[in-house]
Structure formats: structure tokens, C-alpha cells
Amino acid sequence: MKKPQVDYRKFKLTNINSPEFSHLKLLLGWVGYFALFFLTERFIKREACYVIHSPLDDLIPFCEVFVIPYVLWYLLIVLSLGYFLVYNVDSFKRLQKFIIITQIVAMAVYIIFPNMQPLRPTEFARDNIFTDMVGFLYTIDTNTNVCPSLHVAYSIAIASVWVKEKGISPWFKAFIVVFVILICLSTVFIKQHSVIDGFAAIPLCILGEIIIYGKDFWLPKFKRTKNC
């Protein structure tokens, strides 16, 4: 069994600045995000939002079963951060910084370019547990400030860190990639996002990739290839 890198039983608020626990301060990024999320949802009026829509959205059918990977996204975030927090602090730092970068850029876009999507069905053609889940999701998560999609951005960030993780089975890495693809697809199949939202998340992830891994991962490989 893999040995934990840090013994969090020794953690106290008084030693959070110590080298052993200082990485925990990165979790404060979530506090900032939720505060900004609350403020934008409360003070940016729907009437001020630009409508995000693509003709491709109209060709994508509503499929309530995709609510499963959509909801499991929350579990993926918690489990991924939790795993790296215990077993690879460097990967935890990279993932949390990656997420913070996407959060900052996305929230800036939401403030400068407030947006919404009008894709949600007014009624469901079927009545089952999945449509019940989607209906509940609609009540707690509005259809404003959707572009770029943080569902997509976080998912790609998580996949990026897992794929680069050493000592992880290739099969598990493949599972993560497939799972992330399903999550990205779920955003449009349950009509929570436009396809534009998903594509708009890609530049955020490229920016995060460059900042977090440019020198440590991609640049050395590029130099080796160039010298061959």
C-alpha cells in the first residue's frame, strides 16, 4: 500500500505556514471562487446576460442519463484533490493551481461578459429518477455564467494531472480520460451548457497547462525532440 507523504494528524492552524503544510493554503482558492460565484449570481441580472447559443445545440438531444457523469464530476474533484493531497503534494499543488487559474479567468469573463444559455427544456418527455435529478440540478444551479464551462475546464485539468502522474496504471489513466470525456459530453446532453461553453474552456486549459507545466513537462520534451 502506498505510503502517505504527509501526516496530517500533526496539522494545526498554528503550523500552516510550515513547509510540511503550507500547500493547504491553496485550498483557500475555493473560498474566493465561491464568494465570487455568489456575488455574480446575486448581482448580475439575467437581463444583462448575453445569450450563448450555437445551431449545433439544437441538434443535440436531451438525454437525462448523462446527469450521472455530470454529478460524479463533483466526486472526481474531491477524490482527485484528496488523493494528491495525501500521496503526492506536488501534484496537488499543480492541480489546485491549475483550477485556480481557470477560476480566475472564468470569473473575470463572467463579470466582463455575463452570459446565459436558453437551452433547458421546459418539461421532460420522460419521468424517471434521472429527470428528477436533472430537475433538482436546475433548481440549485442556474443557467447563467456558463461560458466558459468550469465543468469542462476542471475536468481537463484533472485529466492532465492524472495522465502525468507516475506510478499510476495506464488502465486507470485511460479510465480517467474516458470519464472526463463523458463529463464534458454530459454538459450539453442535459442542456446545462452550450457547445460553445465547452470549446471556450479549452483556451483556459491551455493557459493553465502552459503556466503549470510549460517549463517542467512540455518544454524539456520539446528540447529533446528538437535536438534529436
Short mmCIF file of C-alpha atoms in Angstrom, two decimals:
data_model
loop_
_atom_site.label_atom_id
_atom_site.label_comp_id
_atom_site.label_asym_id
_atom_site.label_seq_id
_atom_site.Cartn_x
_atom_site.Cartn_y
_atom_site.Cartn_z
CA MET A 1 0.00 0.00 0.00
CA LYS A 2 1.25 3.45 -0.94
CA LYS A 3 2.60 5.44 1.98
CA PRO A 4 1.14 8.93 2.63
CA GLN A 5 3.56 11.78 2.00
CA VAL A 6 2.26 13.94 4.83
CA ASP A 7 0.99 13.03 8.28
CA TYR A 8 -1.97 15.41 8.60
CA ARG A 9 -2.59 14.24 12.15
CA LYS A 10 0.16 16.70 13.10
CA PHE A 11 -1.59 19.61 11.41
CA LYS A 12 -2.64 22.65 13.43
CA LEU A 13 -3.60 26.11 12.22
CA THR A 14 -0.53 27.43 14.00
CA ASN A 15 1.79 25.44 11.72
CA ILE A 16 0.03 26.03 8.41
CA ASN A 17 2.97 28.18 7.26
CA SER A 18 5.43 25.36 7.83
CA PRO A 19 6.91 23.69 4.72
CA GLU A 20 5.03 20.49 5.58
CA PHE A 21 1.56 22.06 5.50
CA SER A 22 1.84 25.36 3.61
CA HIS A 23 0.30 23.79 0.47
CA LEU A 24 -3.02 23.61 2.31
CA LYS A 25 -3.37 27.38 1.86
CA LEU A 26 -4.09 26.72 -1.81
CA LEU A 27 -7.49 25.41 -0.75
CA LEU A 28 -8.42 29.00 0.05
CA GLY A 29 -8.84 29.38 -3.71
CA TRP A 30 -12.20 27.64 -3.30
CA VAL A 31 -13.29 30.23 -0.74
CA GLY A 32 -12.54 33.01 -3.20
CA TYR A 33 -14.30 31.20 -6.01
CA PHE A 34 -17.49 30.54 -4.06
CA ALA A 35 -17.55 34.14 -2.84
CA LEU A 36 -17.28 35.46 -6.41
CA PHE A 37 -19.79 32.89 -7.63
CA PHE A 38 -22.30 34.06 -5.04
CA LEU A 39 -21.75 37.73 -5.89
CA THR A 40 -22.06 37.24 -9.66
CA GLU A 41 -25.17 35.10 -9.28
CA ARG A 42 -26.75 37.63 -6.95
CA PHE A 43 -25.86 40.95 -8.55
CA ILE A 44 -25.59 40.24 -12.28
CA LYS A 45 -29.12 40.41 -13.62
CA ARG A 46 -30.32 37.91 -16.21
CA GLU A 47 -31.38 40.81 -18.44
CA ALA A 48 -27.75 41.91 -18.65
CA CYS A 49 -26.53 38.50 -19.82
CA TYR A 50 -25.56 37.73 -23.39
CA VAL A 51 -27.24 34.64 -24.83
CA ILE A 52 -24.89 31.78 -25.69
CA HIS A 53 -26.24 29.55 -28.43
CA SER A 54 -24.98 27.50 -31.36
CA PRO A 55 -27.01 25.77 -34.12
CA LEU A 56 -25.24 22.60 -33.02
CA ASP A 57 -27.02 22.85 -29.66
CA ASP A 58 -30.33 22.31 -31.43
CA LEU A 59 -29.08 19.06 -32.95
CA ILE A 60 -28.03 17.58 -29.60
CA PRO A 61 -30.92 15.71 -27.94
CA PHE A 62 -31.70 16.00 -24.26
CA CYS A 63 -30.56 12.77 -22.59
CA GLU A 64 -31.17 12.68 -18.87
CA VAL A 65 -28.93 9.66 -18.18
CA PHE A 66 -25.93 11.95 -18.70
CA VAL A 67 -26.76 13.53 -15.36
CA ILE A 68 -24.78 10.66 -13.82
CA PRO A 69 -21.33 11.69 -15.11
CA TYR A 70 -22.32 15.34 -14.65
CA VAL A 71 -22.94 14.83 -10.93
CA LEU A 72 -19.99 12.47 -10.47
CA TRP A 73 -17.81 15.39 -11.55
CA TYR A 74 -18.08 16.74 -8.01
CA LEU A 75 -16.82 13.44 -6.63
CA LEU A 76 -13.98 13.40 -9.15
CA ILE A 77 -12.76 16.78 -7.91
CA VAL A 78 -12.88 15.79 -4.24
CA LEU A 79 -11.27 12.37 -4.72
CA SER A 80 -8.55 13.68 -7.04
CA LEU A 81 -7.57 16.54 -4.75
CA GLY A 82 -7.81 14.21 -1.76
CA TYR A 83 -5.57 11.57 -3.34
CA PHE A 84 -2.88 14.03 -4.34
CA LEU A 85 -3.14 15.81 -1.01
CA VAL A 86 -2.19 12.56 0.72
CA TYR A 87 0.08 10.80 -1.76
CA ASN A 88 1.67 13.46 -3.99
CA VAL A 89 1.76 17.02 -2.69
CA ASP A 90 3.46 18.34 -5.83
CA SER A 91 0.61 17.01 -7.98
CA PHE A 92 -1.88 18.50 -5.52
CA LYS A 93 -0.20 21.89 -5.89
CA ARG A 94 -0.27 21.65 -9.67
CA LEU A 95 -3.90 20.60 -9.81
CA GLN A 96 -5.09 23.23 -7.33
CA LYS A 97 -3.11 25.97 -9.09
CA PHE A 98 -4.49 24.75 -12.43
CA ILE A 99 -8.02 25.02 -11.02
CA ILE A 100 -7.36 28.47 -9.53
CA ILE A 101 -6.12 29.75 -12.89
CA THR A 102 -9.28 28.57 -14.64
CA GLN A 103 -11.41 30.00 -11.82
CA ILE A 104 -9.83 33.45 -12.02
CA VAL A 105 -10.09 33.71 -15.81
CA ALA A 106 -13.63 32.31 -15.92
CA MET A 107 -14.89 34.64 -13.18
CA ALA A 108 -13.32 37.61 -14.97
CA VAL A 109 -15.19 36.60 -18.12
CA TYR A 110 -18.46 36.23 -16.20
CA ILE A 111 -18.08 39.76 -14.81
CA ILE A 112 -16.94 41.42 -18.05
CA PHE A 113 -19.13 39.33 -20.34
CA PRO A 114 -22.07 38.00 -18.30
CA ASN A 115 -23.83 35.25 -20.19
CA MET A 116 -26.57 32.66 -20.08
CA GLN A 117 -27.99 29.83 -22.19
CA PRO A 118 -31.68 29.23 -23.04
CA LEU A 119 -31.40 25.51 -23.74
CA ARG A 120 -33.12 23.91 -20.76
CA PRO A 121 -36.34 22.05 -21.61
CA THR A 122 -39.48 23.49 -20.06
CA GLU A 123 -40.77 19.98 -19.42
CA PHE A 124 -39.36 16.46 -19.63
CA ALA A 125 -40.66 13.91 -22.11
CA ARG A 126 -39.96 11.15 -19.59
CA ASP A 127 -40.48 10.82 -15.87
CA ASN A 128 -37.75 8.85 -14.11
CA ILE A 129 -35.07 9.18 -11.47
CA PHE A 130 -32.68 10.81 -13.92
CA THR A 131 -35.10 13.55 -14.97
CA ASP A 132 -35.80 14.08 -11.26
CA MET A 133 -32.06 14.56 -10.73
CA VAL A 134 -31.82 16.99 -13.64
CA GLY A 135 -34.83 18.92 -12.38
CA PHE A 136 -33.26 19.23 -8.94
CA LEU A 137 -29.97 20.28 -10.52
CA TYR A 138 -31.76 23.03 -12.42
CA THR A 139 -33.13 24.41 -9.15
CA ILE A 140 -29.72 24.70 -7.46
CA ASP A 141 -27.54 25.62 -10.46
CA THR A 142 -28.71 28.46 -12.67
CA ASN A 143 -28.18 28.70 -16.43
CA THR A 144 -26.27 31.99 -16.12
CA ASN A 145 -22.49 32.48 -16.26
CA VAL A 146 -21.95 29.30 -18.21
CA CYS A 147 -19.30 30.31 -20.76
CA PRO A 148 -16.60 29.14 -20.37
CA SER A 149 -17.68 25.90 -18.72
CA LEU A 150 -15.84 25.20 -15.49
CA HIS A 151 -17.25 21.69 -15.61
CA VAL A 152 -15.15 21.14 -18.72
CA ALA A 153 -12.15 23.18 -17.56
CA TYR A 154 -11.80 21.41 -14.20
CA SER A 155 -12.27 18.02 -15.86
CA ILE A 156 -9.49 18.63 -18.38
CA ALA A 157 -7.24 19.94 -15.61
CA ILE A 158 -7.84 16.80 -13.55
CA ALA A 159 -7.20 14.53 -16.52
CA SER A 160 -3.99 16.41 -17.31
CA VAL A 161 -2.58 15.88 -13.83
CA TRP A 162 -3.63 12.22 -13.62
CA VAL A 163 -2.16 11.36 -17.01
CA LYS A 164 1.22 12.80 -15.97
CA GLU A 165 1.19 11.06 -12.58
CA LYS A 166 3.91 8.43 -12.17
CA GLY A 167 3.18 5.02 -10.71
CA ILE A 168 -0.43 5.00 -11.92
CA SER A 169 -1.76 2.18 -14.07
CA PRO A 170 -2.23 3.04 -17.77
CA TRP A 171 -5.67 1.46 -17.48
CA PHE A 172 -6.64 3.86 -14.70
CA LYS A 173 -5.33 6.80 -16.71
CA ALA A 174 -7.42 5.62 -19.68
CA PHE A 175 -10.43 5.35 -17.39
CA ILE A 176 -9.93 8.94 -16.20
CA VAL A 177 -9.70 10.21 -19.78
CA VAL A 178 -12.87 8.38 -20.83
CA PHE A 179 -14.66 9.54 -17.68
CA VAL A 180 -13.66 13.15 -18.34
CA ILE A 181 -14.90 12.90 -21.92
CA LEU A 182 -18.27 11.66 -20.61
CA ILE A 183 -18.40 14.56 -18.16
CA CYS A 184 -17.73 17.06 -20.94
CA LEU A 185 -20.44 15.47 -23.09
CA SER A 186 -22.86 15.47 -20.17
CA THR A 187 -22.83 19.27 -20.01
CA VAL A 188 -24.52 19.53 -23.41
CA PHE A 189 -26.74 16.43 -23.21
CA ILE A 190 -28.50 17.60 -20.06
CA LYS A 191 -28.70 21.11 -21.55
CA GLN A 192 -26.67 22.72 -18.81
CA HIS A 193 -24.22 24.21 -21.31
CA SER A 194 -23.92 25.15 -24.95
CA VAL A 195 -21.19 23.50 -27.01
CA ILE A 196 -19.66 26.98 -27.17
CA ASP A 197 -19.14 26.86 -23.40
CA GLY A 198 -17.13 23.66 -23.71
CA PHE A 199 -14.93 24.93 -26.53
CA ALA A 200 -14.42 28.21 -24.66
CA ALA A 201 -12.95 26.22 -21.76
CA ILE A 202 -10.13 24.87 -23.93
CA PRO A 203 -8.11 28.15 -24.03
CA LEU A 204 -8.36 28.29 -20.23
CA CYS A 205 -6.89 24.81 -20.00
CA ILE A 206 -4.12 25.65 -22.49
CA LEU A 207 -3.23 28.68 -20.36
CA GLY A 208 -3.21 26.54 -17.22
CA GLU A 209 -1.12 23.88 -18.95
CA ILE A 210 1.46 26.43 -20.06
CA ILE A 211 1.72 28.10 -16.66
CA ILE A 212 1.78 24.90 -14.61
CA TYR A 213 3.66 22.51 -16.88
CA GLY A 214 5.35 24.63 -19.56
CA LYS A 215 8.86 24.52 -18.13
CA ASP A 216 8.66 21.30 -16.12
CA PHE A 217 6.93 19.00 -18.59
CA TRP A 218 6.40 20.21 -22.14
CA LEU A 219 9.47 22.40 -22.69
CA PRO A 220 12.05 19.73 -21.76
CA LYS A 221 10.34 17.24 -24.09
CA PHE A 222 10.28 19.80 -26.89
CA LYS A 223 14.00 20.46 -26.46
CA ARG A 224 14.83 16.75 -26.51
CA THR A 225 12.79 16.26 -29.67
CA LYS A 226 14.38 19.29 -31.31
CA ASN A 227 17.90 18.09 -30.53
CA CYS A 228 17.30 14.63 -31.99
#
